[in-house]
PDB file of C-alpha atoms in Angstrom:
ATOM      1  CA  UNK A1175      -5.419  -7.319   0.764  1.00 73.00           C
ATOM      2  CA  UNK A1176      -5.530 -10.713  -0.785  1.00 85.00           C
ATOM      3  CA  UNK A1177      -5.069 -13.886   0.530  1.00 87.00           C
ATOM      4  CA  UNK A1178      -4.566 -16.896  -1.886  1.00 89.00           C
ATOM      5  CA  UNK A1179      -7.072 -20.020  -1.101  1.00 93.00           C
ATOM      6  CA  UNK A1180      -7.933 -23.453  -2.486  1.00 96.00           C
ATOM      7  CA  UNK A1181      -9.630 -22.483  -6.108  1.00 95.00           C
ATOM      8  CA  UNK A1182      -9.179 -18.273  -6.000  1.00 94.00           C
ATOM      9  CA  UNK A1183      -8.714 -15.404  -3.469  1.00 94.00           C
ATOM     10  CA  UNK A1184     -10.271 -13.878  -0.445  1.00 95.00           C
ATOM     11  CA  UNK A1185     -10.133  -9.819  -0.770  1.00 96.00           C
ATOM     12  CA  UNK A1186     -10.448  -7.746   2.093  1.00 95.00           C
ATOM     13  CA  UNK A1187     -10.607  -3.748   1.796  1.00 94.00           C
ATOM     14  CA  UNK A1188     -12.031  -0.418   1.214  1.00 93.00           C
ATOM     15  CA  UNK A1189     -11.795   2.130  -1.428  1.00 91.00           C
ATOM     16  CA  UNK A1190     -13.400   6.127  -0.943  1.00 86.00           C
ATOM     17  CA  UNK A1191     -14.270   8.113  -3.425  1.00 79.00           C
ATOM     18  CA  UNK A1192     -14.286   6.520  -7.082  1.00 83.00           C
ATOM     19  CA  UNK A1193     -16.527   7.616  -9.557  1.00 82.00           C
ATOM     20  CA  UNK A1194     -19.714   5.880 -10.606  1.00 78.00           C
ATOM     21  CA  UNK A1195     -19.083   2.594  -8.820  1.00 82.00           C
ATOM     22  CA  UNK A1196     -22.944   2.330  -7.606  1.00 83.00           C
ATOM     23  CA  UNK A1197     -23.471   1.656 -11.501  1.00 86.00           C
ATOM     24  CA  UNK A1198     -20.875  -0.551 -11.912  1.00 88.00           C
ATOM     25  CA  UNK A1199     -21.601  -4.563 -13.047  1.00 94.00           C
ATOM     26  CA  UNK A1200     -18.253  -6.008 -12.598  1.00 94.00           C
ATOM     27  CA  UNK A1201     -14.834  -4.482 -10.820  1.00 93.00           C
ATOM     28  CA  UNK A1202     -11.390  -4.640 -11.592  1.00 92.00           C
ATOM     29  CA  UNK A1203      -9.743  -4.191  -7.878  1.00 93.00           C
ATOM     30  CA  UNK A1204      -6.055  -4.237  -7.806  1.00 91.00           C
ATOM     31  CA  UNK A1205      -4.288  -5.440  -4.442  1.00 90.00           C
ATOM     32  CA  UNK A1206      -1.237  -5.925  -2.988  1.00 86.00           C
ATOM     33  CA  UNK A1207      -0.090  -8.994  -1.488  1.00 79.00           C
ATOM     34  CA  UNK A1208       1.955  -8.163   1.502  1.00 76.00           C
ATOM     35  CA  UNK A1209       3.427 -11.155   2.630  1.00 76.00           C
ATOM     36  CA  UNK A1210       5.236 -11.495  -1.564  1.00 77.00           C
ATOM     37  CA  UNK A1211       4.753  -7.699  -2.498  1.00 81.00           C
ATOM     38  CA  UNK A1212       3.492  -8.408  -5.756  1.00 81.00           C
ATOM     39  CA  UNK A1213       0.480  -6.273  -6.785  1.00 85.00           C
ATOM     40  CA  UNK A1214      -2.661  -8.577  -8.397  1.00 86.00           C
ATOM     41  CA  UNK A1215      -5.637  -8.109 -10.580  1.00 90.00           C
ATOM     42  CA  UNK A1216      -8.654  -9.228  -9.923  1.00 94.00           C
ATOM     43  CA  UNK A1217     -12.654  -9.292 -11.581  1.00 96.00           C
ATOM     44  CA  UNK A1218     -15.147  -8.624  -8.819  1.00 96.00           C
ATOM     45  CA  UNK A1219     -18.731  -9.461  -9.928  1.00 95.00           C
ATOM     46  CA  UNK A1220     -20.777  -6.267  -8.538  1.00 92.00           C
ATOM     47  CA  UNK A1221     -23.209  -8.831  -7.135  1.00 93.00           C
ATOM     48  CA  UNK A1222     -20.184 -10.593  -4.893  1.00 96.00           C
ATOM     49  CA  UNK A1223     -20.900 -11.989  -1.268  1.00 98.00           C
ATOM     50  CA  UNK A1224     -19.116  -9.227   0.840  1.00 97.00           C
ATOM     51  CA  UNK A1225     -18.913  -6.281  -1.208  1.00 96.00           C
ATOM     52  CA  UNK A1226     -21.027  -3.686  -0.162  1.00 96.00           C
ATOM     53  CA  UNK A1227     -21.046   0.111  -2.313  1.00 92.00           C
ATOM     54  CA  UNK A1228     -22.792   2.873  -0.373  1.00 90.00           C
ATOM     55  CA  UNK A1229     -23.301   6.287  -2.151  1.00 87.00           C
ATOM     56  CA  UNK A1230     -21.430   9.583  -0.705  1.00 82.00           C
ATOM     57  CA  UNK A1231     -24.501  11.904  -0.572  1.00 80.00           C
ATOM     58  CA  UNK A1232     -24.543  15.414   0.629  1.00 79.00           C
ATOM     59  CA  UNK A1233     -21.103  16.607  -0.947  1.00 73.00           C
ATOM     60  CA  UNK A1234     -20.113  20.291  -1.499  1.00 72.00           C
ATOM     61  CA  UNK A1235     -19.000  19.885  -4.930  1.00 75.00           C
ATOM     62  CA  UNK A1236     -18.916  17.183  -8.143  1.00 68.00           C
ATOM     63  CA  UNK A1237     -22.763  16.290  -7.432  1.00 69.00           C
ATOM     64  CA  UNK A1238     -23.235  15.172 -10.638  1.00 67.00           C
ATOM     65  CA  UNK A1239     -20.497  12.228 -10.030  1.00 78.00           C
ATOM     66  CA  UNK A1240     -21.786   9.411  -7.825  1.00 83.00           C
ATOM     67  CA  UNK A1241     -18.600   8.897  -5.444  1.00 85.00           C
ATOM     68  CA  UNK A1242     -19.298   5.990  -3.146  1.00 89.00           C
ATOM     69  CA  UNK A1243     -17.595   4.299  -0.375  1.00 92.00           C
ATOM     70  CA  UNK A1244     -16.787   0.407  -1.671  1.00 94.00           C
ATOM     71  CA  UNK A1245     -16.463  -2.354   1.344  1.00 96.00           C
ATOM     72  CA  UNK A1246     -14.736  -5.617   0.348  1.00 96.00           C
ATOM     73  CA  UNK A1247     -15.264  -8.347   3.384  1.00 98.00           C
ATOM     74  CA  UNK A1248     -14.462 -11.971   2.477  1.00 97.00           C
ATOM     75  CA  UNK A1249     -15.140 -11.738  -1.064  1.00 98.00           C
ATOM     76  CA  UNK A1250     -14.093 -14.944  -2.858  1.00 98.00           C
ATOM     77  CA  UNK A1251     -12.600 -14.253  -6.420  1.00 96.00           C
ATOM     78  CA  UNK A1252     -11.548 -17.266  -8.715  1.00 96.00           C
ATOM     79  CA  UNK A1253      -8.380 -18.084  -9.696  1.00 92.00           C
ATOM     80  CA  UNK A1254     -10.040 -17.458 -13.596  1.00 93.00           C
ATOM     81  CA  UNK A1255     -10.710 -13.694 -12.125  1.00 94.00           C
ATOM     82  CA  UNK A1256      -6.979 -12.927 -11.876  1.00 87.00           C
ATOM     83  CA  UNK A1257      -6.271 -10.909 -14.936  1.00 79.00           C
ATOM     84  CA  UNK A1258      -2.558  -9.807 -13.845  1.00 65.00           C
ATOM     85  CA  UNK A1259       0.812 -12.142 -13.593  1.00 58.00           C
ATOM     86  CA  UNK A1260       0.953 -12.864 -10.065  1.00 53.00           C
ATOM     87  CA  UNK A1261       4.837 -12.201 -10.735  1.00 59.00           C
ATOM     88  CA  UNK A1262       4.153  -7.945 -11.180  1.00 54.00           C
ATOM     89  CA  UNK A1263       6.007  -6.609  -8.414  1.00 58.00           C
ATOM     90  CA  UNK A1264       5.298  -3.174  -6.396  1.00 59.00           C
ATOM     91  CA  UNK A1265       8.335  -1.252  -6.507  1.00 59.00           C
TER      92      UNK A1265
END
């Protein structure tokens, strides 16, 4: 969920499961603001303060895939990082 601060955003969540993210440089994290139900975009540097990725290991199947478990906890994003109107609405 994010929460709008002076200068950016504060992102606090979890996502299981997608593909590949313990490769990933930067993410694009899409969150819902609950208090204006408008969905936002943001770029999370893969190096962020907060966000932690841990790998899924001992699965029964897609092996080959690296599935991971992605932690955001007080990440700060800049307001230049928001790549969606603020204005798109979840309907």
């Amino acid at each position: 969920m994010p929460d709008q601060v002076p200068g950016g955003w504060i992102l606090n969540g979890q996502k299981r499961w997608p593909a590949n993210s313990s490769f990933a440089d930067i993410f694009v994290v899409l969150a819902c603001n609950t208090s204006t139900n408008q969905i936002n975009g943001f770029i999370v540097n893969g190096g962020a303060p907060g966000l932690k990725i841990s790998k899924i290991d001992n699965k029964m199947s897609l092996r080959v895939v690296q599935n991971c478990d992605i932690l955001l906890e007080d990440v700060f994003v800049p307001d230049d990082a928001v790549f969606l109107a603020p204005t798109l609405s979840k309907t």
